[in-house]
Amino acid sequence: MSLEIISETGCFGGIQGTYQHTSEVLGCDMRFSVYTPPAAAHGQVPVLWYLSGLTCTEENATVKAGFQRAASELGLMVICPDTSPRGDHVPDDDAYDFGKGAGFYVNATEDPWAKNFRMYDYITKELAEFVGSVGMTDMSRQGITGHSMGGHGALTIFLKNRDTFRSVSAFAPIVSPMNCPWGEKALTGYIGSDRAAWAEHDACALLERGGATDANILIDQGLADNFLEGQLKPELFEAACEKVGQKLTLRRHEGYDHSYFFISTFIEDHLRHHADALK
Amino acid sequence: MSLEIISETGCFGGIQGTYQHTSEVLGCDMRFSVYTPPAAAHGQVPVLWYLSGLTCTEENATVKAGFQRAASELGLMVICPDTSPRGDHVPDDDAYDFGKGAGFYVNATEDPWAKNFRMYDYITKELAEFVGSVGMTDMSRQGITGHSMGGHGALTIFLKNRDTFRSVSAFAPIVSPMNCPWGEKALTGYIGSDRAAWAEHDACALLERGGATDANILIDQGLADNFLEGQLKPELFEAACEKVGQKLTLRRHEGYDHSYFFISTFIEDHLRHHADALK
């Protein structure tokens, strides 16, 4: 895979970079960002994947979430992928919650999306293989986190790849796309109207089917989040965890909304959560 | 002054808000952001002004500089004003370095700019009076910082208001607009071609004329900053400080550029610098 450096600069003693490559899986050029901590100069480091929410690119969390300070201290590489395929030839939808910027971390099966919208394979196979091939990361120590749609991505990818990821967390995640308007629209559009197939992409359903994992799942949720009741519904995941005996730390925070001000406040706790599990 | 709340949300235990008001000085509606630390619930807190650089609004530093964590810990209120008047009726220029987004913290005297481009009076009088009137801040404890054009603003406003501000710092500031293309263009456009009048808006000239202050001035500068040699020239301010015996801590950082990744890395040091002086 050939890589174009879009930017690289010092940040908390490490390097914050943004890179572009041609994705064969997605059939388009893609960007992603990587924070390389100072510890990477002395040996392989664990890697934390950060999956972003609706409308985001690789840039939003990179410039707003403020993870670099703790990542530098803890020696974590942090990778932020984009949220969908990109380019004029890639089909799109006028809505903010479908098409570009809204890939939902699934492999689409419906036309016209099936050709490009394969974010699940892109992240878990193509991009992961590239990251491993560079040699700076210890791929036996991977964690995954994300926000909103990216929290859905983090939880589902973790639950479907229990041997790959050792830790997971999420900020205000969509925990059950089968049971919220954003998810119903996306799954219908990308996967089709057979609801049985949707369970493959629903964190609650995956947990109930696969049973508890060894991990402690950390979720933070703001109580002033406009999407809390209509879309996010953390109580559904709480119930699923209880049902299968999954360890969950779900923290509800009064006064916090869905923004990066919420994420930046708690990102250090998440990085420590992952660093502890990835020791 | 009537105030419209654009947004308010929890952030590191305090409140990050963005507000809009009608500025009489600028003749337009303006936005600014305020971080209110938890300590403000128990009494008046010191205030730190953060002035942004070319092309920025009040939003850039608010979402990218990452000052809220340290401001929460240290009990500092942080205010980010916009960088120029705004609105369809306000004159503009096609260039990124003149007109909207590029007010240079001066009171323009040249037409068509003189009517609206009065950022010096806006920040030092109108906005400061409003902030003081709210009663949450101890206006005898004010510090000022900024980035690039905003570093120029912070240094010049500090040096022209020695009784108002007790601390100052800057990130990659324009230290001598009389001696760089950005500054020459802006001062010619806003103030006219009489270079003698420019000295009122040049940190080096103001320092040499007014002599040393009691403050220790903190400046951070990245050595991978594209604007270092052509525009920023920290050595000019270093020489001016030496000439008048002004205490200066100028730190040069290899590998850091002009971006918010640079600012976010060192913002905590700046907040501690101000908090120490504002005790």
Coordinates of C-alpha atoms in Angstrom, one line a residue:
Chain A
M1 CA 0.0 0.0 0.0
S2 CA 1.5 3.3 -1.0
L3 CA 1.1 6.1 1.4
E4 CA 1.0 9.9 0.9
I5 CA 1.8 12.1 3.9
I6 CA -0.8 14.8 4.1
S7 CA 0.7 16.4 7.2
E8 CA 3.0 15.5 10.1
T9 CA 3.9 17.6 13.1
G10 CA 5.1 17.4 16.6
C11 CA 2.5 16.9 19.3
F12 CA 3.2 16.1 23.0
G13 CA 6.6 14.8 22.1
G14 CA 5.2 12.4 19.5
I15 CA 4.0 12.9 15.9
Q16 CA 0.5 13.6 14.8
G17 CA 0.2 12.7 11.1
T18 CA -2.5 12.5 8.5
Y19 CA -2.1 10.1 5.6
Q20 CA -3.8 9.2 2.3
H21 CA -3.8 5.9 0.5
T22 CA -5.8 4.1 -2.2
S23 CA -8.2 1.6 -0.6
E24 CA -8.9 -1.5 -2.7
V25 CA -11.7 -2.6 -0.4
L26 CA -13.5 0.7 -0.7
G27 CA -12.5 1.6 -4.3
C28 CA -11.4 5.1 -3.4
D29 CA -8.7 7.2 -1.8
M30 CA -9.0 7.4 1.9
R31 CA -7.4 9.4 4.7
F32 CA -6.6 8.4 8.3
S33 CA -4.7 10.0 11.1
V34 CA -2.1 8.4 13.4
Y35 CA -0.7 9.7 16.6
T36 CA 2.6 8.1 17.2
P37 CA 3.7 8.4 20.9
P38 CA 7.4 9.0 21.9
A39 CA 7.5 5.4 23.2
A40 CA 7.3 4.1 19.6
A41 CA 11.0 5.2 19.2
H42 CA 12.0 2.5 21.7
G43 CA 9.9 -0.5 20.6
Q44 CA 6.4 -1.6 19.5
V45 CA 3.5 0.1 21.1
P46 CA -0.2 -0.9 21.6
V47 CA -2.7 0.6 19.3
L48 CA -6.1 2.2 20.0
W49 CA -8.6 2.6 17.2
Y50 CA -10.9 5.6 17.4
L51 CA -14.0 5.4 15.3
S52 CA -15.9 8.7 14.7
G53 CA -19.6 9.5 14.4
L54 CA -21.9 10.8 11.7
T55 CA -20.7 13.6 9.5
C56 CA -17.1 13.2 10.7
T57 CA -13.9 12.6 8.8
E58 CA -10.6 11.4 10.2
E59 CA -10.0 15.0 11.2
N60 CA -12.6 15.7 13.8
A61 CA -11.4 13.6 16.7
T62 CA -7.8 14.2 15.7
V63 CA -8.2 18.0 16.3
K64 CA -11.0 18.0 18.9
A65 CA -10.9 15.0 21.2
G66 CA -7.6 15.9 22.8
F67 CA -6.3 12.3 23.1
Q68 CA -2.7 13.1 22.3
R69 CA -1.7 14.2 25.8
A70 CA -2.7 10.9 27.5
A71 CA -1.6 8.8 24.5
S72 CA 1.9 10.4 24.8
E73 CA 2.1 9.6 28.5
L74 CA 0.7 6.1 28.2
G75 CA 2.6 5.1 25.0
L76 CA -0.5 4.4 22.9
M77 CA -0.7 4.8 19.1
V78 CA -4.1 6.2 18.2
I79 CA -5.5 5.7 14.8
C80 CA -8.6 7.6 13.5
P81 CA -10.0 6.3 10.2
D82 CA -12.6 8.2 8.1
T83 CA -16.3 7.3 8.5
S84 CA -17.1 6.3 4.9
P85 CA -15.7 5.9 1.4
R86 CA -15.0 9.3 -0.3
G87 CA -14.7 10.7 -3.8
D88 CA -17.0 12.0 -6.6
H89 CA -17.5 8.5 -8.0
V90 CA -18.8 7.2 -4.7
P91 CA -22.6 7.2 -4.3
D92 CA -24.1 9.6 -1.7
D93 CA -27.3 10.6 -0.1
D94 CA -28.4 14.2 0.8
A95 CA -29.1 13.3 4.4
Y96 CA -26.3 13.7 7.0
D97 CA -27.1 10.2 8.4
F98 CA -26.7 8.1 5.3
G99 CA -24.1 7.8 2.6
K100 CA -20.8 9.7 2.8
G101 CA -19.8 10.4 6.4
A102 CA -22.2 7.7 7.6
G103 CA -20.7 4.3 6.6
F104 CA -21.9 2.7 9.9
Y105 CA -18.9 0.3 9.9
V106 CA -20.8 -2.4 7.9
N107 CA -20.2 -4.1 4.6
A108 CA -23.2 -3.0 2.4
T109 CA -25.0 -5.6 0.4
E110 CA -27.6 -3.4 -1.3
D111 CA -27.0 -1.4 -4.5
P112 CA -25.7 1.2 -5.2
W113 CA -23.8 1.0 -1.8
A114 CA -22.3 -2.5 -2.0
K115 CA -19.4 -1.6 -4.2
N116 CA -17.8 1.1 -2.0
F117 CA -19.5 1.0 1.5
R118 CA -17.4 -1.7 3.0
M119 CA -16.1 0.1 6.1
Y120 CA -16.1 -3.1 8.2
D121 CA -13.6 -4.8 6.0
Y122 CA -11.7 -1.6 5.4
I123 CA -11.0 -1.2 9.1
T124 CA -10.7 -4.7 10.3
K125 CA -8.7 -6.1 7.4
E126 CA -7.2 -3.6 4.9
L127 CA -6.2 -0.8 7.3
A128 CA -5.3 -3.1 10.2
E129 CA -3.0 -5.1 7.9
F130 CA -1.3 -2.0 6.8
V131 CA -0.8 -0.8 10.4
G132 CA 0.6 -4.1 11.3
S133 CA 2.9 -4.2 8.4
V134 CA 4.6 -0.9 9.4
G135 CA 6.1 -2.7 12.4
M136 CA 5.7 0.0 15.0
T137 CA 2.7 -1.5 16.7
D138 CA 2.2 -4.7 18.7
M139 CA -0.9 -6.1 17.0
S140 CA -1.5 -8.5 19.9
R141 CA -2.4 -5.4 21.9
Q142 CA -5.3 -3.6 20.2
G143 CA -8.1 -1.7 21.7
I144 CA -11.0 0.1 20.1
T145 CA -13.2 3.1 21.0
G146 CA -15.5 5.4 19.3
H147 CA -18.2 8.1 19.5
S148 CA -21.9 7.7 18.6
M149 CA -22.0 5.9 15.3
G150 CA -18.3 5.2 16.0
G151 CA -19.3 3.8 19.4
H152 CA -21.6 1.4 17.6
G153 CA -18.6 0.6 15.3
A154 CA -16.3 0.0 18.3
L155 CA -18.7 -2.2 20.2
T156 CA -19.7 -4.4 17.2
I157 CA -16.2 -4.7 15.8
F158 CA -15.0 -5.7 19.3
L159 CA -17.8 -8.3 19.8
K160 CA -17.2 -9.8 16.3
N161 CA -13.4 -10.0 16.7
R162 CA -12.9 -11.1 20.3
D163 CA -9.4 -12.6 19.5
T164 CA -8.2 -9.4 17.9
F165 CA -9.2 -6.7 20.4
R166 CA -8.4 -6.8 24.1
S167 CA -10.2 -3.7 25.2
V168 CA -13.2 -1.6 24.2
S169 CA -14.9 1.6 25.2
A170 CA -17.4 4.1 23.8
F171 CA -18.7 7.6 24.1
A172 CA -22.4 8.0 23.7
P173 CA -22.6 5.0 21.4
I174 CA -25.5 3.8 19.3
V175 CA -25.9 0.5 21.2
S176 CA -28.7 -1.0 19.2
P177 CA -29.1 0.2 15.6
M178 CA -32.0 -2.3 15.2
N179 CA -33.9 -0.1 17.7
C180 CA -33.3 3.5 16.7
P181 CA -34.1 5.6 13.7
W182 CA -30.5 6.2 12.6
G183 CA -29.8 2.5 12.7
E184 CA -33.0 1.4 11.1
K185 CA -32.4 3.8 8.2
A186 CA -28.8 2.8 7.8
L187 CA -29.3 -1.0 8.0
T188 CA -32.3 -0.9 5.7
G189 CA -30.2 1.1 3.2
Y190 CA -27.0 -0.8 3.4
I191 CA -28.1 -4.3 4.3
G192 CA -31.7 -4.5 3.1
S193 CA -35.0 -5.0 4.9
D194 CA -34.4 -8.5 6.3
R195 CA -34.2 -7.6 10.0
A196 CA -32.6 -11.0 10.8
A197 CA -29.5 -9.9 9.0
W198 CA -29.3 -6.7 11.0
A199 CA -28.4 -8.6 14.2
E200 CA -24.9 -9.0 12.8
H201 CA -24.5 -5.3 13.3
D202 CA -26.2 -4.7 16.6
A203 CA -24.1 -4.6 19.8
C204 CA -26.9 -5.8 22.0
A205 CA -27.8 -8.7 19.7
L206 CA -24.1 -9.7 19.2
L207 CA -23.6 -9.7 23.0
E208 CA -26.7 -11.8 23.7
R209 CA -25.7 -14.2 21.0
G210 CA -22.0 -14.5 21.8
G211 CA -22.2 -14.2 25.5
A212 CA -20.0 -12.2 27.9
T213 CA -16.3 -11.3 27.1
D214 CA -13.4 -11.1 29.5
A215 CA -13.2 -7.3 29.0
N216 CA -14.7 -4.6 31.2
I217 CA -16.6 -2.4 28.8
L218 CA -16.4 1.3 29.5
I219 CA -19.2 3.6 28.3
D220 CA -19.6 7.3 29.0
Q221 CA -22.9 9.0 28.3
G222 CA -23.9 12.7 28.8
L223 CA -27.4 13.2 30.2
A224 CA -27.8 16.5 28.3
D225 CA -27.2 14.7 25.0
N226 CA -30.0 15.5 22.5
F227 CA -29.8 12.0 21.1
L228 CA -30.0 10.1 24.4
E229 CA -33.6 9.0 24.4
G230 CA -34.4 8.8 20.7
Q231 CA -31.2 7.2 19.3
L232 CA -28.6 6.1 21.9
K233 CA -30.6 4.2 24.6
P234 CA -27.7 3.0 26.8
E235 CA -30.2 1.1 28.9
L236 CA -30.6 -1.4 26.2
F237 CA -26.9 -2.3 26.3
E238 CA -27.0 -2.2 30.1
A239 CA -29.8 -4.8 30.0
A240 CA -28.0 -7.0 27.5
C241 CA -24.9 -6.9 29.6
E242 CA -26.8 -7.9 32.7
K243 CA -28.5 -10.7 30.8
V244 CA -25.2 -12.4 29.8
G245 CA -23.1 -11.4 32.8
Q246 CA -20.9 -8.9 30.8
K247 CA -18.9 -6.5 33.0
L248 CA -19.9 -3.0 32.1
T249 CA -18.9 0.4 33.5
L250 CA -21.6 2.8 32.3
R251 CA -21.2 6.3 33.6
R252 CA -23.9 8.9 33.1
H253 CA -22.9 12.5 33.3
E254 CA -25.2 15.3 34.1
G255 CA -24.8 18.5 32.0
Y256 CA -22.8 16.9 29.2
D257 CA -24.0 16.9 25.6
H258 CA -23.0 14.9 22.5
S259 CA -20.1 17.2 21.6
Y260 CA -16.3 16.9 21.7
F261 CA -16.3 18.9 24.9
F262 CA -17.9 15.8 26.4
I263 CA -15.4 13.5 24.8
S264 CA -12.4 15.6 25.7
T265 CA -13.4 15.7 29.3
F266 CA -13.4 11.9 29.6
I267 CA -10.9 10.8 26.9
E268 CA -8.1 10.4 29.4
D269 CA -10.1 7.9 31.4
H270 CA -10.7 5.9 28.3
L271 CA -7.1 5.9 27.3
R272 CA -6.1 4.7 30.8
H273 CA -8.8 2.0 30.6
H274 CA -7.3 0.8 27.3
A275 CA -3.6 1.1 28.5
D276 CA -4.4 -0.9 31.6
A277 CA -5.9 -3.7 29.5
L278 CA -3.1 -3.6 26.9
K279 CA -0.2 -3.7 29.3
Chain B
M1 CA -25.7 44.3 26.5
S2 CA -28.1 41.6 25.7
L3 CA -26.7 38.2 25.2
E4 CA -27.9 35.2 23.2
I5 CA -26.7 31.8 24.3
I6 CA -25.5 29.9 21.2
S7 CA -24.5 26.8 23.1
E8 CA -23.5 25.7 26.7
T9 CA -22.4 22.3 27.8
G10 CA -20.4 20.6 30.5
C11 CA -16.7 20.4 30.0
F12 CA -14.2 19.3 32.7
G13 CA -16.7 20.0 35.4
G14 CA -17.3 23.6 34.2
I15 CA -19.3 25.1 31.4
Q16 CA -18.1 25.8 27.8
G17 CA -20.4 28.3 26.3
T18 CA -20.6 30.3 23.1
Y19 CA -22.5 33.6 23.1
Q20 CA -23.7 36.2 20.7
H21 CA -24.2 39.9 21.2
T22 CA -24.6 43.2 19.2
S23 CA -21.3 45.1 19.4
E24 CA -21.8 48.9 19.3
V25 CA -18.1 49.4 18.8
L26 CA -18.0 47.1 15.7
G27 CA -21.4 47.8 14.4
C28 CA -22.3 44.1 14.0
D29 CA -23.3 41.0 15.9
M30 CA -20.3 39.1 17.4
R31 CA -19.7 35.8 19.0
F32 CA -17.3 34.9 21.7
S33 CA -16.7 31.8 23.8
V34 CA -16.3 31.5 27.6
Y35 CA -15.0 28.6 29.6
T36 CA -16.3 28.9 33.2
P37 CA -14.3 26.7 35.6
P38 CA -16.0 24.9 38.5
A39 CA -14.3 27.4 40.9
A40 CA -16.5 30.2 39.6
A41 CA -19.3 28.6 41.6
H42 CA -17.5 29.6 44.8
G43 CA -16.3 33.1 44.1
Q44 CA -14.7 35.4 41.5
V45 CA -12.0 33.8 39.3
P46 CA -9.2 35.3 37.3
V47 CA -9.7 35.7 33.6
L48 CA -7.5 34.7 30.7
W49 CA -8.1 36.2 27.2
Y50 CA -7.1 34.1 24.3
L51 CA -6.8 35.9 21.0
S52 CA -6.8 33.8 17.8
G53 CA -4.9 34.1 14.5
L54 CA -5.7 34.7 10.9
T55 CA -8.8 33.1 9.5
C56 CA -10.0 32.0 12.9
T57 CA -13.3 32.7 14.7
E58 CA -14.0 32.3 18.4
E59 CA -14.5 28.6 17.7
N60 CA -11.1 27.4 16.6
A61 CA -9.2 27.7 19.9
T62 CA -12.3 26.7 21.8
V63 CA -12.5 23.3 20.1
K64 CA -8.8 22.7 19.3
A65 CA -6.5 24.3 21.8
G66 CA -7.5 22.0 24.7
F67 CA -7.3 24.7 27.4
Q68 CA -10.3 23.5 29.3
R69 CA -8.6 20.8 31.3
A70 CA -6.0 23.0 32.9
A71 CA -8.4 26.0 33.2
S72 CA -10.7 23.7 35.2
E73 CA -7.9 22.6 37.5
L74 CA -6.4 26.1 37.9
G75 CA -9.8 27.9 38.2
L76 CA -9.3 30.2 35.2
M77 CA -12.0 31.7 33.1
V78 CA -10.9 31.6 29.5
I79 CA -12.5 34.0 26.9
C80 CA -12.0 33.6 23.2
P81 CA -13.2 36.5 21.1
D82 CA -13.7 36.5 17.3
T83 CA -10.9 38.0 15.2
S84 CA -12.8 40.6 13.2
P85 CA -16.2 42.2 12.8
R86 CA -18.7 39.9 10.9
G87 CA -21.8 40.2 8.8
D88 CA -22.8 40.9 5.2
H89 CA -22.7 44.6 5.7
V90 CA -19.1 44.6 6.9
P91 CA -16.5 45.3 4.2
D92 CA -14.2 42.4 3.3
D93 CA -11.2 41.5 1.2
D94 CA -10.6 38.3 -0.8
A95 CA -7.3 37.6 0.9
Y96 CA -7.2 35.4 4.0
D97 CA -4.8 37.9 5.7
F98 CA -6.9 41.1 5.5
G99 CA -10.5 42.0 6.3
K100 CA -12.8 39.5 7.9
G101 CA -10.9 37.0 10.1
A102 CA -7.9 39.3 10.1
G103 CA -8.8 42.3 12.3
F104 CA -5.2 42.5 13.7
Y105 CA -6.6 43.9 17.0
V106 CA -6.3 47.5 15.9
N107 CA -8.7 50.4 15.5
A108 CA -8.7 51.1 11.7
T109 CA -8.5 54.7 10.6
E110 CA -8.7 54.1 6.8
D111 CA -11.9 53.8 4.8
P112 CA -13.8 51.5 4.3
W113 CA -12.4 49.8 7.4
A114 CA -12.7 52.5 10.0
K115 CA -16.4 52.1 10.7
N116 CA -16.3 48.4 11.7
F117 CA -12.7 47.3 12.2
R118 CA -12.1 48.4 15.8
M119 CA -11.1 45.2 17.4
Y120 CA -8.8 47.0 19.9
D121 CA -11.6 48.9 21.4
Y122 CA -14.0 46.0 21.2
I123 CA -11.8 43.7 23.2
T124 CA -10.2 46.2 25.7
K125 CA -13.3 48.2 26.3
E126 CA -16.7 46.8 25.2
L127 CA -16.1 43.1 25.8
A128 CA -14.0 43.6 28.9
E129 CA -16.7 45.9 30.4
F130 CA -19.3 43.2 29.7
V131 CA -17.2 40.5 31.3
G132 CA -16.6 42.6 34.3
S133 CA -20.3 43.5 34.6
V134 CA -21.3 39.8 34.9
G135 CA -19.6 39.6 38.3
M136 CA -18.0 36.2 38.0
T137 CA -14.5 37.4 37.3
D138 CA -12.0 39.4 39.4
M139 CA -11.0 42.0 36.8
S140 CA -7.9 42.9 38.9
R141 CA -6.6 39.5 37.8
Q142 CA -6.5 39.4 34.0
G143 CA -4.0 37.7 31.7
I144 CA -3.8 37.6 28.0
T145 CA -2.4 35.2 25.4
G146 CA -2.8 34.4 21.8
H147 CA -1.6 32.7 18.7
S148 CA 0.1 34.2 15.6
M149 CA -1.9 37.4 14.8
G150 CA -3.5 36.8 18.2
G151 CA 0.0 36.7 19.8
H152 CA 0.6 40.1 18.3
G153 CA -2.7 41.1 19.8
A154 CA -1.9 39.8 23.2
L155 CA 1.6 41.4 23.3
T156 CA 0.5 44.8 22.1
I157 CA -2.7 44.9 24.2
F158 CA -0.6 43.9 27.2
L159 CA 2.1 46.5 26.6
K160 CA -0.5 49.3 26.0
N161 CA -2.5 48.4 29.1
R162 CA 0.1 47.6 31.8
D163 CA -2.3 48.4 34.6
T164 CA -5.0 46.1 33.3
F165 CA -3.1 42.9 32.6
R166 CA -0.8 41.1 35.0
S167 CA 0.4 38.3 32.8
V168 CA 1.0 37.7 29.1
S169 CA 2.1 34.9 26.8
A170 CA 2.0 34.0 23.2
F171 CA 2.2 31.1 20.8
A172 CA 4.2 31.8 17.6
P173 CA 3.3 35.5 17.7
I174 CA 3.8 38.1 15.0
V175 CA 6.2 40.2 17.2
S176 CA 6.8 43.0 14.8
P177 CA 4.1 43.7 12.2
M178 CA 6.1 46.7 11.0
N179 CA 8.7 44.2 9.8
C180 CA 6.8 41.4 8.1
P181 CA 4.5 41.1 5.0
W182 CA 1.4 40.2 7.0
G183 CA 1.8 43.2 9.3
E184 CA 2.8 45.7 6.6
K185 CA -0.2 44.8 4.5
A186 CA -2.6 45.0 7.5
L187 CA -1.2 48.2 8.9
T188 CA -1.1 49.9 5.5
G189 CA -4.7 48.9 4.9
Y190 CA -6.2 49.7 8.3
I191 CA -4.0 52.5 9.6
G192 CA -2.5 54.1 6.4
S193 CA 0.9 54.4 5.0
D194 CA 2.4 56.6 7.7
R195 CA 4.8 54.1 9.3
A196 CA 5.2 56.3 12.4
A197 CA 1.6 55.5 13.3
W198 CA 2.4 51.8 13.0
A199 CA 4.6 51.8 16.1
E200 CA 1.5 51.9 18.2
H201 CA 0.7 48.4 17.0
D202 CA 4.1 46.8 17.1
A203 CA 5.1 44.8 20.2
C204 CA 8.9 45.5 19.7
A205 CA 8.3 49.2 19.2
L206 CA 6.0 49.4 22.2
L207 CA 8.4 47.6 24.4
E208 CA 11.3 49.8 23.4
R209 CA 9.3 52.9 23.9
G210 CA 7.6 51.9 27.2
G211 CA 10.5 50.0 28.8
A212 CA 10.4 46.7 30.6
T213 CA 7.4 45.5 32.6
D214 CA 7.3 43.5 35.8
A215 CA 5.9 40.5 34.0
N216 CA 7.8 37.5 32.7
I217 CA 6.7 37.1 29.1
L218 CA 6.3 33.5 28.0
I219 CA 6.6 32.7 24.2
D220 CA 6.6 29.3 22.6
Q221 CA 7.7 28.9 19.0
G222 CA 7.8 25.8 16.8
L223 CA 10.9 25.5 14.6
A224 CA 9.0 23.6 11.9
D225 CA 6.6 26.6 11.6
N226 CA 6.3 27.6 7.9
F227 CA 5.9 31.3 9.0
L228 CA 8.9 31.4 11.3
E229 CA 11.4 33.2 9.1
G230 CA 9.2 35.3 6.9
Q231 CA 6.6 36.5 9.3
L232 CA 7.2 35.7 13.0
K233 CA 10.8 36.5 13.6
P234 CA 10.9 35.9 17.4
E235 CA 14.6 37.1 17.4
L236 CA 13.3 40.7 16.9
F237 CA 11.3 40.5 20.2
E238 CA 14.2 38.7 21.9
A239 CA 16.5 41.6 20.9
A240 CA 13.9 44.2 22.1
C241 CA 13.6 42.5 25.4
E242 CA 17.3 42.4 25.9
K243 CA 17.6 46.1 25.0
V244 CA 15.2 47.2 27.7
G245 CA 15.8 44.5 30.3
Q246 CA 12.5 42.8 29.9
K247 CA 12.3 39.3 31.3
L248 CA 11.4 36.8 28.5
T249 CA 11.1 33.0 28.4
L250 CA 11.3 32.2 24.7
R251 CA 11.2 28.5 24.0
R252 CA 12.0 27.1 20.6
H253 CA 10.6 23.6 19.9
E254 CA 12.0 21.4 17.2
G255 CA 9.5 19.6 15.0
Y256 CA 6.5 21.7 15.9
D257 CA 4.6 23.7 13.3
H258 CA 2.0 26.6 13.4
S259 CA -1.0 24.3 14.1
Y260 CA -3.2 23.7 17.2
F261 CA -1.2 20.5 17.7
F262 CA 1.6 22.8 18.7
I263 CA -0.7 25.0 20.9
S264 CA -2.4 22.1 22.6
T265 CA 1.0 20.6 23.5
F266 CA 2.1 23.7 25.4
I267 CA -1.2 25.3 26.5
E268 CA -1.0 23.8 30.0
D269 CA 2.3 25.5 30.6
H270 CA 0.8 28.8 29.5
L271 CA -2.2 28.5 31.8
R272 CA 0.1 27.6 34.7
H273 CA 2.2 30.7 33.8
H274 CA -0.9 32.9 34.0
A275 CA -2.3 31.2 37.1
D276 CA 0.9 31.8 38.9
A277 CA 0.9 35.5 38.1
L278 CA -2.8 35.9 38.8
K279 CA -2.8 34.2 42.2

